[in-house]
Short mmCIF file of C-alpha atoms in Angstrom, two decimals:
data_model
loop_
_atom_site.label_atom_id
_atom_site.label_comp_id
_atom_site.label_asym_id
_atom_site.label_seq_id
_atom_site.Cartn_x
_atom_site.Cartn_y
_atom_site.Cartn_z
CA UNK A 311 13.15 -13.32 10.30
CA UNK A 312 9.42 -12.76 9.97
CA UNK A 313 8.18 -11.13 6.83
CA UNK A 314 6.62 -11.36 3.42
CA UNK A 315 8.45 -12.70 0.42
CA UNK A 316 7.50 -12.35 -3.22
CA UNK A 317 9.01 -14.08 -6.19
CA UNK A 318 10.27 -13.53 -8.74
CA UNK A 319 11.50 -9.96 -8.38
CA UNK A 320 11.34 -9.41 -12.13
CA UNK A 321 9.18 -11.34 -14.57
CA UNK A 322 8.88 -11.12 -18.32
CA UNK A 323 5.92 -12.57 -20.13
CA UNK A 324 4.93 -12.95 -23.71
CA UNK A 325 1.49 -11.82 -24.72
CA UNK A 326 -1.06 -14.59 -24.34
CA UNK A 327 0.73 -16.37 -21.50
CA UNK A 328 -0.52 -16.85 -17.99
CA UNK A 329 1.97 -16.20 -15.18
CA UNK A 330 1.79 -16.82 -11.45
CA UNK A 331 3.32 -14.51 -8.86
CA UNK A 332 4.22 -15.99 -5.52
CA UNK A 333 3.53 -14.42 -2.12
CA UNK A 334 4.45 -16.09 1.18
CA UNK A 335 4.26 -14.72 4.72
CA UNK A 336 5.41 -16.13 8.06
CA UNK A 337 3.80 -13.41 10.18
CA UNK A 338 0.81 -15.61 11.03
CA UNK A 339 -1.47 -13.00 9.47
CA UNK A 340 -4.99 -14.00 8.52
CA UNK A 341 -5.51 -11.37 5.82
CA UNK A 342 -3.57 -11.08 2.60
CA UNK A 343 -3.87 -8.68 -0.33
CA UNK A 344 -2.68 -8.09 -3.87
CA UNK A 345 -2.18 -4.61 -5.30
CA UNK A 346 -1.09 -3.27 -8.60
CA UNK A 347 0.89 -0.07 -9.00
CA UNK A 348 1.49 1.67 -12.32
CA UNK A 349 4.22 4.30 -12.78
CA UNK A 350 3.39 7.48 -10.92
CA UNK A 351 0.12 6.02 -9.70
CA UNK A 352 -1.30 4.87 -6.40
CA UNK A 353 -1.99 1.32 -5.32
CA UNK A 354 -5.09 -0.42 -6.63
CA UNK A 355 -6.53 -3.49 -4.94
CA UNK A 356 -6.82 -6.63 -7.08
CA UNK A 357 -7.91 -9.32 -4.59
CA UNK A 358 -7.90 -9.87 -0.87
CA UNK A 359 -8.40 -12.78 1.46
CA UNK A 360 -9.42 -12.68 5.09
CA UNK A 361 -9.04 -16.36 5.77
CA UNK A 362 -7.97 -19.62 4.19
CA UNK A 363 -10.17 -20.82 1.31
CA UNK A 364 -11.89 -17.46 1.03
CA UNK A 365 -11.08 -14.43 -1.12
CA UNK A 366 -12.85 -11.39 -2.52
CA UNK A 367 -12.45 -9.28 -5.63
CA UNK A 368 -10.98 -5.84 -5.27
CA UNK A 369 -11.38 -2.88 -7.59
CA UNK A 370 -9.53 -4.31 -10.60
CA UNK A 371 -9.94 -8.11 -10.44
CA UNK A 372 -10.66 -8.68 -14.14
CA UNK A 373 -7.95 -10.76 -15.78
CA UNK A 374 -6.54 -11.99 -12.45
CA UNK A 375 -7.15 -15.03 -10.28
CA UNK A 376 -5.99 -16.09 -6.82
CA UNK A 377 -6.11 -19.01 -4.43
CA UNK A 378 -5.74 -19.26 -0.66
CA UNK A 379 -5.16 -22.91 0.18
CA UNK A 380 -2.74 -22.16 3.00
CA UNK A 381 -2.61 -19.34 5.50
CA UNK A 382 0.97 -18.52 4.51
CA UNK A 383 0.46 -18.36 0.76
CA UNK A 384 -1.60 -16.21 -1.61
CA UNK A 385 -0.45 -16.65 -5.23
CA UNK A 386 -1.72 -14.37 -7.97
CA UNK A 387 -2.18 -15.52 -11.56
CA UNK A 388 -2.13 -12.90 -14.27
CA UNK A 389 -4.09 -14.38 -17.14
CA UNK A 390 -4.01 -13.60 -20.83
CA UNK A 391 -7.34 -11.84 -20.34
CA UNK A 392 -5.58 -9.01 -18.52
CA UNK A 393 -5.10 -6.48 -21.31
CA UNK A 394 -2.39 -4.34 -19.79
CA UNK A 395 -0.53 -6.43 -17.23
CA UNK A 396 2.81 -4.56 -17.20
CA UNK A 397 3.01 -3.13 -13.67
CA UNK A 398 4.53 -3.45 -10.21
CA UNK A 399 2.65 -6.04 -8.14
CA UNK A 400 2.66 -5.81 -4.36
CA UNK A 401 1.49 -8.39 -1.88
CA UNK A 402 0.58 -7.39 1.67
CA UNK A 403 -0.71 -9.00 4.83
CA UNK A 404 -2.29 -7.88 8.07
CA UNK A 405 -3.93 -9.25 11.16
CA UNK A 406 -7.70 -9.07 11.19
CA UNK A 407 -9.14 -6.00 12.86
CA UNK A 408 -9.86 -2.42 11.99
CA UNK A 409 -6.78 -0.89 13.60
CA UNK A 410 -4.00 -2.99 12.21
CA UNK A 411 -1.55 -1.89 9.59
CA UNK A 412 -0.52 -3.76 6.46
CA UNK A 413 2.95 -5.08 5.78
CA UNK A 414 4.22 -5.36 2.23
CA UNK A 415 6.45 -7.73 0.35
CA UNK A 416 9.22 -6.36 -1.92
CA UNK A 417 7.07 -6.62 -5.04
CA UNK A 418 7.28 -8.26 -8.45
CA UNK A 419 7.84 -6.15 -11.53
CA UNK A 420 6.01 -7.75 -14.47
CA UNK A 421 6.77 -6.76 -18.04
CA UNK A 422 4.87 -8.05 -21.04
CA UNK A 423 7.00 -8.30 -24.14
CA UNK B 1437 -14.69 12.63 -5.28
CA UNK B 1438 -11.76 10.34 -4.51
CA UNK B 1439 -11.88 8.52 -1.21
CA UNK B 1440 -8.42 9.66 -0.12
CA UNK B 1441 -6.79 12.78 -1.49
CA UNK B 1442 -3.33 14.15 -0.88
CA UNK B 1443 -1.32 17.24 -1.79
CA UNK B 1444 -0.32 16.73 -5.43
CA UNK B 1445 3.36 17.56 -4.96
CA UNK B 1446 6.17 17.20 -5.65
CA UNK B 1447 7.67 19.03 -2.73
CA UNK B 1448 11.27 20.16 -3.17
CA UNK B 1449 12.77 21.43 0.07
CA UNK B 1450 16.29 22.16 1.36
CA UNK B 1451 17.87 20.06 4.07
CA UNK B 1452 16.76 21.15 7.50
CA UNK B 1453 13.41 22.48 6.33
CA UNK B 1454 10.09 21.63 7.91
CA UNK B 1455 7.54 20.17 5.53
CA UNK B 1456 3.88 19.30 6.03
CA UNK B 1457 1.73 16.88 4.07
CA UNK B 1458 -2.03 16.96 4.07
CA UNK B 1459 -4.56 14.24 3.42
CA UNK B 1460 -8.36 14.25 3.37
CA UNK B 1461 -10.71 11.29 3.35
CA UNK B 1462 -14.32 11.09 2.33
CA UNK B 1463 -15.72 8.21 4.39
CA UNK B 1464 -16.64 9.36 7.88
CA UNK B 1465 -16.82 5.73 9.02
CA UNK B 1466 -13.07 5.29 8.52
CA UNK B 1467 -11.55 3.43 11.42
CA UNK B 1468 -7.81 3.90 11.37
CA UNK B 1469 -5.17 5.93 9.60
CA UNK B 1470 -1.56 5.50 8.61
CA UNK B 1471 1.33 7.17 6.85
CA UNK B 1472 3.58 5.01 4.71
CA UNK B 1473 6.70 5.98 2.82
CA UNK B 1474 7.63 4.45 -0.50
CA UNK B 1475 11.06 4.75 -2.02
CA UNK B 1476 11.44 4.62 -5.78
CA UNK B 1477 10.74 1.11 -7.12
CA UNK B 1478 10.34 -0.30 -3.60
CA UNK B 1479 7.44 -1.45 -1.47
CA UNK B 1480 5.57 0.92 0.89
CA UNK B 1481 6.78 0.80 4.49
CA UNK B 1482 4.83 1.90 7.51
CA UNK B 1483 6.04 5.23 8.83
CA UNK B 1484 3.51 5.70 11.58
CA UNK B 1485 -0.04 5.08 12.61
CA UNK B 1486 -2.16 8.16 13.30
CA UNK B 1487 -4.12 8.42 16.52
CA UNK B 1488 -6.87 10.83 17.47
CA UNK B 1489 -4.68 12.50 20.07
CA UNK B 1490 -1.87 12.99 17.59
CA UNK B 1491 1.44 11.23 17.84
CA UNK B 1492 5.09 11.97 17.42
CA UNK B 1493 8.07 9.82 16.52
CA UNK B 1494 11.31 11.74 16.52
CA UNK B 1495 11.16 14.32 13.74
CA UNK B 1496 7.76 13.10 12.54
CA UNK B 1497 4.41 14.26 13.90
CA UNK B 1498 1.03 13.00 12.73
CA UNK B 1499 -2.32 14.60 13.48
CA UNK B 1500 -5.88 13.44 12.90
CA UNK B 1501 -8.95 15.64 12.80
CA UNK B 1502 -11.99 13.40 12.54
CA UNK B 1503 -14.45 16.28 12.40
CA UNK B 1504 -12.74 17.70 9.31
CA UNK B 1505 -11.74 14.26 7.99
CA UNK B 1506 -8.19 15.43 7.69
CA UNK B 1507 -4.80 13.88 8.45
CA UNK B 1508 -1.43 15.58 8.44
CA UNK B 1509 2.22 14.61 8.62
CA UNK B 1510 4.90 17.05 9.69
CA UNK B 1511 8.58 16.39 9.12
CA UNK B 1512 11.01 18.61 10.97
CA UNK B 1513 14.69 19.09 10.19
CA UNK B 1514 14.34 17.15 6.95
CA UNK B 1515 17.20 14.92 5.82
CA UNK B 1516 18.28 13.81 2.37
CA UNK B 1517 17.14 10.31 3.36
CA UNK B 1518 13.57 11.58 3.81
CA UNK B 1519 13.25 11.85 0.03
CA UNK B 1520 10.45 9.46 -0.90
CA UNK B 1521 6.76 9.34 -1.72
CA UNK B 1522 4.49 9.60 1.30
CA UNK B 1523 1.23 7.67 1.18
CA UNK B 1524 -1.81 8.41 3.29
CA UNK B 1525 -3.78 5.23 4.05
CA UNK B 1526 -7.24 4.89 5.54
CA UNK B 1527 -8.76 1.71 6.88
CA UNK B 1528 -12.52 1.66 6.41
CA UNK B 1529 -12.99 -1.22 8.84
CA UNK B 1530 -14.98 -4.30 7.93
CA UNK B 1531 -12.56 -6.68 9.60
CA UNK B 1532 -9.51 -4.78 8.50
CA UNK B 1533 -9.32 -5.58 4.83
CA UNK B 1534 -10.60 -2.33 3.48
CA UNK B 1535 -7.47 -0.23 3.15
CA UNK B 1536 -7.67 2.75 0.81
CA UNK B 1537 -4.47 4.39 -0.39
CA UNK B 1538 -4.03 7.98 -1.40
CA UNK B 1539 -2.04 8.72 -4.57
CA UNK B 1540 0.99 9.84 -2.58
CA UNK B 1541 3.02 13.02 -2.35
CA UNK B 1542 6.61 12.97 -3.51
CA UNK B 1543 9.23 14.71 -1.41
CA UNK B 1544 12.72 15.62 -2.57
CA UNK B 1545 15.08 16.99 0.05
CA UNK B 1546 17.85 18.91 -1.62
CA UNK B 1547 21.41 19.47 -0.31
#
C-alpha cells in the first residue's frame, strides 16, 4: 500500500536530549513537510523540502533540524534547543504544483519528561 | 489578520441536521483550496478539494467565492461519524509547498 509512515508513534524524551522522528513515503512525492500541532491548536510548519538535498525553514524552525538525502525520507531532529518540544508532530507529502493536496502520516506524539 | 480564519466553534448539532462551516483567507493570490477532517489525536485527512464552480461529494458540498475570498463546507443529514475537527487549507502556490491551515472548527453530532 502506498502511504506515509512515521515512527515512533509515541516518544518520550528527557530534557537536554536530541531525538529524531522518522518519516518515510512511497508515494513518489517530491515535496515533504513537517508540522507541529499543540492541543487545541492548528498546524504550524516547521520545515519543508521540495526536492532531494534541499529544504527550507517554515514558521517555527528554531530548535529543529532536517535532512533530505533520499526522496522517500525526511527525518526531523528535535534538538535540546527547542524549549517546548512536547507536541504532536505530523509529516506530510505532496506532488509539486499549486493544485495538489497534501497527504499526512499518522503522527508522532512527543513528550518531554 | 490571520491568513486563514474559520468559525470558532464548537458546533453541536443533532443527527440529521445540516451544518455549514465558513472559512476566509487573506491572500488573494491563493491558488487552491481544500477541506480536511481531523479526528481526535489523529492525522488530518483530505475531505475534498474546492473548485471555483463548487463541488459535491455525497452529503458534502464545498463552495469557493474568490471575489469574497471565502470558502464554505456544507454537511447535510449529519451522522455521528461526522464528529471531527474540520480544517480549511489554502495553497498559496509557489510550487505547491505553501499550504496554510486554518485553526479548525470542531463538530459534535449528537444522538
